[in-house]
Coordinates of C-alpha atoms in Angstrom, one line a residue:
S1 CA -21.8 -86.2 32.7
G2 CA -22.3 -87.0 28.4
I3 CA -21.3 -88.0 25.0
S4 CA -21.9 -86.3 21.9
Y5 CA -21.0 -87.7 18.1
F6 CA -20.7 -85.1 14.6
D7 CA -19.9 -86.2 11.6
Q8 CA -19.9 -84.3 8.7
D9 CA -19.0 -85.4 4.5
G10 CA -18.5 -81.9 2.8
N11 CA -20.0 -81.2 -0.1
L12 CA -17.5 -81.4 -3.1
G13 CA -15.7 -84.5 -3.5
K14 CA -14.4 -86.5 -0.7
L15 CA -14.5 -84.6 2.6
N16 CA -14.9 -86.1 6.0
Y17 CA -15.6 -85.1 9.5
N18 CA -16.3 -86.5 13.0
R19 CA -15.5 -85.9 16.4
W20 CA -16.6 -87.5 19.4
N21 CA -16.8 -84.8 23.5
Y22 CA -17.2 -86.3 26.5
R23 CA -17.6 -85.5 30.3
A24 CA -18.0 -87.1 33.5
G25 CA -17.8 -85.3 36.1
V26 CA -18.3 -86.8 40.6
D27 CA -18.8 -84.9 43.8
V28 CA -18.6 -86.8 46.8
K29 CA -19.6 -86.1 49.9
V30 CA -16.9 -88.2 52.3
S31 CA -17.5 -87.1 55.6
K32 CA -18.8 -84.1 57.4
W33 CA -15.7 -82.4 56.5
L34 CA -14.2 -83.4 53.8
G35 CA -15.0 -83.6 50.5
A36 CA -14.1 -84.6 47.0
N37 CA -14.1 -84.1 43.2
L38 CA -13.9 -85.3 39.8
T39 CA -13.7 -84.5 36.1
V40 CA -13.0 -86.3 33.0
S41 CA -13.3 -84.9 29.5
G42 CA -12.2 -84.6 26.1
D43 CA -12.7 -85.4 22.3
Y44 CA -11.5 -87.2 19.6
A45 CA -11.5 -86.7 16.2
T46 CA -10.5 -86.9 12.8
K47 CA -10.8 -85.1 9.3
E48 CA -10.1 -86.4 6.3
K49 CA -9.9 -84.4 3.0
P50 CA -7.8 -85.4 -0.8
L51 CA -4.9 -84.3 -1.1
V52 CA -4.2 -81.5 -3.9
K53 CA -0.5 -80.2 -4.4
V54 CA -0.9 -79.0 -8.1
G55 CA 0.6 -75.9 -7.8
G56 CA 0.5 -75.1 -4.1
S57 CA -1.4 -75.9 -1.2
G58 CA -4.1 -75.4 1.3
D59 CA -7.1 -75.7 2.6
E60 CA -9.6 -74.6 -0.6
K61 CA -6.8 -75.3 -2.6
D62 CA -8.8 -78.5 -4.3
Y63 CA -11.5 -75.4 -4.7
N64 CA -9.7 -72.6 -6.1
L65 CA -8.3 -74.9 -9.1
L66 CA -12.1 -76.6 -10.0
L67 CA -12.8 -73.6 -10.7
T68 CA -11.1 -72.2 -12.3
R69 CA -10.8 -74.7 -14.4
P70 CA -13.2 -73.3 -17.9
T71 CA -16.2 -76.0 -18.0
Y72 CA -16.3 -76.4 -22.2
M73 CA -13.4 -78.4 -21.0
P74 CA -14.1 -82.5 -20.7
E75 CA -11.9 -84.5 -18.1
S76 CA -11.1 -87.4 -20.0
V77 CA -11.0 -87.8 -24.0
N78 CA -11.2 -91.6 -25.7
G79 CA -10.2 -92.7 -21.8
Y80 CA -7.5 -90.1 -21.5
D81 CA -7.6 -88.1 -18.2
L82 CA -6.7 -84.3 -19.8
L83 CA -4.2 -81.2 -18.8
A84 CA -6.4 -77.9 -18.2
Y85 CA -4.4 -76.6 -21.3
G86 CA -7.4 -74.7 -22.7
P87 CA -7.5 -72.8 -26.3
S88 CA -3.6 -72.4 -26.0
N89 CA -2.5 -76.3 -25.8
T90 CA 0.2 -75.2 -23.5
Q91 CA 1.2 -74.7 -19.9
K92 CA 0.9 -70.9 -19.0
N93 CA 1.0 -72.2 -15.3
Q94 CA 1.6 -75.1 -12.7
N95 CA -2.4 -75.0 -11.9
Q96 CA -2.6 -76.7 -15.5
Q97 CA -2.0 -79.7 -14.0
Y98 CA -5.2 -80.9 -12.2
N99 CA -7.6 -82.9 -13.0
F100 CA -10.1 -82.9 -10.4
A101 CA -11.8 -86.7 -11.6
T102 CA -8.0 -88.0 -11.2
L103 CA -7.4 -85.8 -8.2
Q104 CA -10.1 -87.6 -6.3
N105 CA -10.6 -90.7 -7.0
N106 CA -6.6 -92.0 -6.7
G107 CA -6.3 -92.8 -3.1
D108 CA -3.7 -89.8 -1.8
Y109 CA -5.4 -88.5 1.0
R110 CA -4.6 -85.4 4.3
K111 CA -6.3 -87.8 7.5
N112 CA -5.7 -85.3 11.1
M113 CA -6.6 -87.2 14.2
N114 CA -6.1 -85.3 17.0
S115 CA -7.3 -86.7 20.7
N116 CA -7.9 -83.7 23.7
L117 CA -7.9 -85.7 27.0
N118 CA -8.8 -83.2 30.8
I119 CA -8.4 -84.4 34.3
S120 CA -9.4 -82.1 36.6
G121 CA -9.7 -83.3 40.6
S122 CA -9.8 -81.5 44.9
L123 CA -10.3 -82.3 47.8
D124 CA -11.4 -80.1 50.2
Y125 CA -11.1 -80.0 54.2
D126 CA -12.9 -77.9 56.1
F127 CA -11.9 -77.0 59.8
G128 CA -15.5 -75.8 60.7
W129 CA -14.8 -78.8 63.0
S130 CA -12.7 -76.2 65.2
K131 CA -13.5 -73.1 67.2
I132 CA -10.4 -71.7 66.3
L133 CA -10.3 -72.2 62.7
K134 CA -14.4 -72.8 62.3
G135 CA -14.1 -70.6 58.2
L136 CA -11.3 -71.9 58.4
K137 CA -11.1 -73.7 54.5
L138 CA -8.5 -76.2 52.4
R139 CA -8.3 -77.0 49.1
F140 CA -6.4 -79.2 47.3
S141 CA -5.9 -78.8 43.1
Y142 CA -5.1 -81.6 40.5
S143 CA -5.3 -81.3 36.4
K144 CA -3.7 -82.7 33.7
S145 CA -4.5 -82.3 29.8
I146 CA -3.5 -84.6 27.5
N147 CA -3.2 -83.5 24.1
T148 CA -2.0 -85.1 20.5
D149 CA -2.1 -84.6 16.6
K150 CA -1.4 -86.6 14.2
G151 CA -1.2 -86.8 10.4
N152 CA -1.1 -88.7 7.6
E153 CA -0.5 -88.0 4.0
Y154 CA -0.6 -89.9 1.0
G155 CA 0.1 -88.9 -2.3
S156 CA 1.0 -91.1 -5.7
N157 CA 1.8 -90.5 -9.3
F158 CA -0.7 -90.8 -11.7
T159 CA -0.8 -89.4 -15.5
L160 CA -2.1 -86.4 -17.4
Y161 CA -2.4 -86.5 -20.7
Q162 CA -1.9 -83.6 -23.3
M163 CA -4.3 -83.9 -26.7
L164 CA -1.7 -83.3 -29.4
T165 CA -4.1 -81.6 -31.9
R166 CA -7.1 -80.6 -31.7
Y167 CA -10.5 -80.2 -33.7
G168 CA -10.7 -77.2 -35.4
S169 CA -9.7 -74.6 -37.7
G170 CA -7.7 -73.6 -34.6
N171 CA -6.5 -76.8 -32.8
H172 CA -9.1 -75.9 -29.6
L173 CA -11.6 -78.3 -29.9
Y174 CA -12.2 -81.4 -28.6
T175 CA -15.1 -82.3 -30.4
P176 CA -15.1 -83.0 -34.3
T177 CA -16.7 -80.0 -36.2
S178 CA -17.6 -80.5 -40.1
G179 CA -14.8 -79.7 -41.9
D180 CA -11.4 -81.6 -39.7
N181 CA -9.7 -83.9 -41.4
A182 CA -10.7 -86.7 -41.8
D183 CA -7.6 -88.7 -42.2
F184 CA -6.9 -88.0 -39.1
D185 CA -7.3 -90.0 -36.1
Y186 CA -7.7 -87.6 -33.2
L187 CA -8.5 -90.4 -30.5
A188 CA -5.3 -92.7 -31.9
A189 CA -3.1 -93.2 -29.1
S190 CA -0.6 -91.8 -30.2
N191 CA -3.2 -88.2 -30.0
F192 CA -2.2 -88.3 -26.3
N193 CA 1.0 -87.0 -25.0
G194 CA 1.4 -88.1 -21.2
V195 CA 2.5 -85.6 -18.7

């Protein structure tokens, strides 16, 4: 018999996996001709990860979206979480409706729990006591497996912002440069459009 526990955290965002495994068994010699066996084994596992349904869903969607977001784009400006619109400042595809920090910290999650229980037993009878039936053995076996799976998803609304007028001669920068219009307040609330 034995029991084991496995715990793993991800290196990106809020990923968690843990699993318990157990096994126990017993063999009993009831008499010279009668024996019994019982084995119980199973596991219980929980997997938690962020719920990301921007531009579809999948186990690696969060990583792929983060990988394709340009590193020169800030996650937020003046407390406003930004869309990933890039130099054009317009939406080209649904994947741009993404902000890693917002999706990691808003509490949305996907949680899967599963458990498996296996029970097996047998009863062995040996007819060795009879001259006629000597060598004949009779076995009664029983086994049962019980499996359960449960999945939960929790999603909420969040707001991301488009910075309407940006710095630079091409209106493509997120930080000020020399020659920018000093009369315009780039960080004013009116310059951020919630989507």
